[in-house]
Amino acid sequence: MADESNKDGELTTVADVKVQVEKTQKELDQDREENEFNEHVMEVRKGLEAKSRDELKKLAKRHMDKTACTVYNEETDSYSYRSCCKTGVDKLGMYGVGICLYFQFIRQMGIIFLLCAVITGGNLYLNMKGGMVDDSSAFYAFLGSTTVANLGACESGQCNSDEELRSRCAWKVAEGEPCPAPLTDFSQWIGLADGVGILFIMAWGLWFQKFWIPRTVRANDAANLAPSDFAIDIPVLPRKLAEDHTAYEEKLRQHFLDVLKSLKSPIDDPDAIKEVSAIREYDGAISKFMEKGECLQQQHGNLIKLVELEGKEDPKSKKQHEKHTKSAKTKFGKMKAIDKALAHQASLSDEDRDVVRAFVTFAREEYKEAIMDEYRFSRFFLFRCCQDTKLRFCGSPIKVQQACEPTDLFWENLDYAWWAREIRKGIVILLSISILVVCSLFLVYFQSMKSSASGSNDQISWVVKSNSTDHCLGLCDVDFFGDKACKADGDTSNDWPMVKTFDAVGDYQNRTWSSGSSCTSSWTSPACGVQPSCDNEASRDWIGFEFQEPQQAQCFQLKLQAAHLVGSVQLFGCKSPPPALAERSCWKVEDHCEPMEVSDLNTPTTISGAVFMSDNQPVVQDTSCSMTVSEEVAMERFDSLISGERASNPILSCFCQQQLMEVGPQLMLPPYDTDVKRVCEEWSIEQNLAIGQLLGATAAVLVLNQVLLMVYQALSKWERHETESEVAQSQFWKLFLAQFLNTGVLVLLVNASFKELPAILLPLRTVLNVGTGQYDDFSVSWFVSVGSGLCLTIFMQVFSTTVPPLVMAFFVKPCMACFLARGEVVESRMNRIYQLPEWNLALRMAQTLTVVFVICTYSSGMPGLYIVGFTYSIVAFWMDKWCLLAGSAKPPAYNETIIKNTMNFLPVAAFLHTIIAGWTLGNQDLLPSAWSQLAPLAEMAFGFTIADYEETITAYRNGSDDTKAQLQYEYFGARLLDFGRESCWLLLLIFLVFCVYYIVYWTVSLFLRPFIAPFLFALRDRLNCNGGSAHKGDGTFEELVKECGTHNVVYSYKLAANNKYRSAWLAISHTAQQAKKSESE
């Protein structure tokens, strides 16, 4: 019986073996994975502690308070938020000297802008008292009136010649009153005020950089105990010790104890070193460990919920149980994949890894300072080669430098190779350029929206009317052209089918005109004879041309009879044919046709021949509304036009502008229920859309800047910097360059007119429309259309950059926390959900510097920007301070580097101001002034004589488009000579000093400093000029621990002490436990 049992037992065993054999490999793998998962679950569940939702939320809110900028109260065991008003800027230094310096920079910059606004207040006053800006949009007109484009006013209300333009009155006077003073009397003082303002900014920047920043750093060190006051950083040291590598930290501790004993004033304190933190080589796997740690925490949540569901048999609970089991298995599979990727790391204990860096924390500040002084030459490779034997660690030279704060470390990048980091930086630079190009394409599109569409020049009839009171009009020939350059081989009036030529007294069918220099066939104005009396005061000094189809004239030329040399004419376009001859005797052209800008013919007093050929005269619609339009004329024009044509009609546009001045803004608002509002309905809608497009284009700049922020944050982290300050610095300069390019540079280049570009720059014209604008110089229209938009953009920055962080902190983050916290059961994850967002120093510094740069660059022509800058400083100071103290997590302990680099940029802003100011205030159309005594210096510096200047400027302005293209660079060179004007003499001196400074600076920086820096340092040390440490403290480590506990500041350089890397430490510990378990098995 026993044999059978044995036999049966054998048969059973054989049967089991057969069953196992029949199983597929996949099933075996599934069983093995299921067993591993169950074992893992059993192991993890031993350390789990389930807490109620209310308890988790209470702990999360306490963690939120703990990690914010709060103060711990031991008596109540609670954290209190600091007062925004009562907390001084100096107190913010406990969160890093970089934070303190930022708020000091903002505050002092506001004071400087206010002083500059006072200095240039006279300039702004004269701008607003002028009368040169007269735009169709009241909004644009107001903004334009604050700029240099509005300086002065011609006595007749309109400047009809260059001489009248440059001798205009300093401000607008009532009709009939004499001019009290010409604008030229104030030119020198306007330029002087601008130059003094920028000198003031430069002087403050130099003082802040050279004196205030070092002073603040010393004061902050003296007032606040920080971990870096006790710690040194050793970035160069042996990676692997030949003997006892596992005792690396202890050997390093003993080495510095020996160095302290060997000093001239020996320090024999066995407890002199409190902590040695060796940074191990993880082959860049800290990020993977963080990922694994996150999976572990998520799995903990699944397991806690599974425990809560145990024993529940209802369908909903079973479904939830199945869901969380599946999720836990997914996380387990992901962790196994990570472990596989970290197989080499899992086989190593932490003590066996190579050491790439180390931090040593001393018991007293004086100990740390003594070590820093002893290793002061170790910063240079040349001196490390000659390092004293007693300073070497295990026979290898080491480099010792000031440590950063523990929270400033980017642990996942500390073991990353320097050469790999440099490669990534190069890739990021290329990507940054590509991103800027893409963003610029969008910006170019939105910038094009800001230009208000001009009305079409398609007219059925064109009328040439004389503006002269000395001569009547007499013509030998008239030619209209369909292109702006008046090219004879293009679309001309000779090719346009004509109905007739007409004037006030007759119609002329198939009239032939003179060609060449002769005047065999001419036309003389009826105004040359006896004028009939007309009630409407209509002039008969005009001639019209009716065509079979509407024609677009963009340029015209006149041949004047020698006896009828009128000084200027005005072209009118008529949408409809002229009235019958019987009705034309007193036909007033101005009431029936659309006016173009007055054309100055530059006619001489006398000529030798029979014909005077005028220059090319561009055809541009007159938007100055110099003629009053009656309601009857407006109603007549309104009825004659169809919907869609009325908004761009100049006559209706002028009428509506006049009504806007009388009625006010309500004219543009619906309902359009009166005759006047009905006439102006389409115009009002068009103006409202124009303002909306301006706001949209401005908003596009702001949105693009926010997009760039997110992109550059990711790219800066991908560069693998070692500290948060380095990441902030990388983000800062990328964001600043991108935002300044989008805000202040691209708008200038897109609206500029470059007739010719070097071949290397032609892609910029094709891709970004650079140089395809209509402005080849600063002008009244540039300041009205482009400058006003720039002003509005900077003004919107006051709120668009300061309000979003507050909205995120006080509205978005709490709402997201309420939503994401539902169902969360893991304490560490709940803490992260409730933790306040970080306050981004790099972003705020970049946004602030962009505002400073744009204001400095363009404030010469728009002095009102200084007031905007002052407003921005006030708003930014209080908004940022409120956001930091009440709505942000404790920021990393940024050092002063980012502020120092900001101040390095400031001279560039002043240099740009000097260039733009010289170009603007030297423009004789904007600010006429005589040559100064420094004109010979300008001639020598720019290689242009005054005679060459006059010749080039005249040839360029009177030339055709082809001529302008040929003379473009000569014209730019000649314009530089305007620095020698009375309005620019101070700017000329500043400009030349800047040029000399930057030539010397870059020569020394690029070619000399890399070679002579070690020797200069040694010489300064020999002469005792290096100044030693910034702060000689006497604090103790125990005092540091107490103060850090009060403010909840991390004081240890161990990975486990940094809350940000809690998940990484959890994963490393878990991996180490797995390794030990594998070894034991």
PDB file of N, CA, C and O in Angstrom, residues 11 77 113 128 420 451 487 527 691 703 717 968 1009:
ATOM      1  N   LEU A  11       3.535   9.323  -9.543  1.00  0.00           N
ATOM      2  CA  LEU A  11       2.712   9.674 -10.703  1.00  0.00           C
ATOM      3  C   LEU A  11       2.214  11.104 -10.608  1.00  0.00           C
ATOM      4  O   LEU A  11       2.178  11.836 -11.580  1.00  0.00           O
ATOM      5  N   ASP A  77       4.272  76.444  17.953  1.00  0.00           N
ATOM      6  CA  ASP A  77       4.557  75.401  16.964  1.00  0.00           C
ATOM      7  C   ASP A  77       3.820  75.668  15.644  1.00  0.00           C
ATOM      8  O   ASP A  77       3.132  74.810  15.096  1.00  0.00           O
ATOM      9  N   PHE A 113      14.587 106.541 -12.722  1.00  0.00           N
ATOM     10  CA  PHE A 113      13.641 106.895 -13.784  1.00  0.00           C
ATOM     11  C   PHE A 113      12.874 108.166 -13.424  1.00  0.00           C
ATOM     12  O   PHE A 113      12.589 109.001 -14.295  1.00  0.00           O
ATOM     13  N   MET A 128       4.465 118.102 -26.089  1.00  0.00           N
ATOM     14  CA  MET A 128       3.012 118.182 -26.000  1.00  0.00           C
ATOM     15  C   MET A 128       2.477 119.556 -26.395  1.00  0.00           C
ATOM     16  O   MET A 128       1.296 119.684 -26.727  1.00  0.00           O
ATOM     17  N   ALA A 420      30.355  67.366 -21.989  1.00  0.00           N
ATOM     18  CA  ALA A 420      28.993  67.065 -22.439  1.00  0.00           C
ATOM     19  C   ALA A 420      28.075  68.252 -22.184  1.00  0.00           C
ATOM     20  O   ALA A 420      27.180  68.555 -22.993  1.00  0.00           O
ATOM     21  N   SER A 451      -0.395  98.469 -38.694  1.00  0.00           N
ATOM     22  CA  SER A 451      -0.435  99.539 -39.678  1.00  0.00           C
ATOM     23  C   SER A 451      -1.845  99.662 -40.211  1.00  0.00           C
ATOM     24  O   SER A 451      -2.394  98.740 -40.793  1.00  0.00           O
ATOM     25  N   LYS A 487       8.392 104.939 -62.704  1.00  0.00           N
ATOM     26  CA  LYS A 487       9.121 104.310 -63.799  1.00  0.00           C
ATOM     27  C   LYS A 487       8.321 104.426 -65.096  1.00  0.00           C
ATOM     28  O   LYS A 487       7.146 104.069 -65.151  1.00  0.00           O
ATOM     29  N   ALA A 527      -7.553 130.351 -64.029  1.00  0.00           N
ATOM     30  CA  ALA A 527      -7.338 131.283 -62.925  1.00  0.00           C
ATOM     31  C   ALA A 527      -6.366 132.388 -63.298  1.00  0.00           C
ATOM     32  O   ALA A 527      -6.250 133.385 -62.580  1.00  0.00           O
ATOM     33  N   ILE A 691      -7.664 100.091 -32.943  1.00  0.00           N
ATOM     34  CA  ILE A 691      -7.196 100.072 -31.552  1.00  0.00           C
ATOM     35  C   ILE A 691      -7.115  98.626 -31.054  1.00  0.00           C
ATOM     36  O   ILE A 691      -6.158  98.240 -30.377  1.00  0.00           O
ATOM     37  N   VAL A 703       2.355  87.427 -25.142  1.00  0.00           N
ATOM     38  CA  VAL A 703       2.093  85.985 -25.175  1.00  0.00           C
ATOM     39  C   VAL A 703       3.333  85.235 -25.652  1.00  0.00           C
ATOM     40  O   VAL A 703       3.710  84.193 -25.098  1.00  0.00           O
ATOM     41  N   LYS A 717      17.258  73.726 -18.306  1.00  0.00           N
ATOM     42  CA  LYS A 717      17.430  72.525 -17.484  1.00  0.00           C
ATOM     43  C   LYS A 717      18.141  71.425 -18.267  1.00  0.00           C
ATOM     44  O   LYS A 717      18.944  70.669 -17.720  1.00  0.00           O
ATOM     45  N   GLN A 968      21.935 104.653 -50.351  1.00  0.00           N
ATOM     46  CA  GLN A 968      21.434 104.342 -49.015  1.00  0.00           C
ATOM     47  C   GLN A 968      22.533 104.374 -47.967  1.00  0.00           C
ATOM     48  O   GLN A 968      22.407 105.039 -46.928  1.00  0.00           O
ATOM     49  N   ARG A1009      43.219  88.790 -21.187  1.00  0.00           N
ATOM     50  CA  ARG A1009      42.845  88.343 -19.845  1.00  0.00           C
ATOM     51  C   ARG A1009      43.075  86.854 -19.612  1.00  0.00           C
ATOM     52  O   ARG A1009      43.561  86.465 -18.534  1.00  0.00           O
TER      53      ARG A1009
END
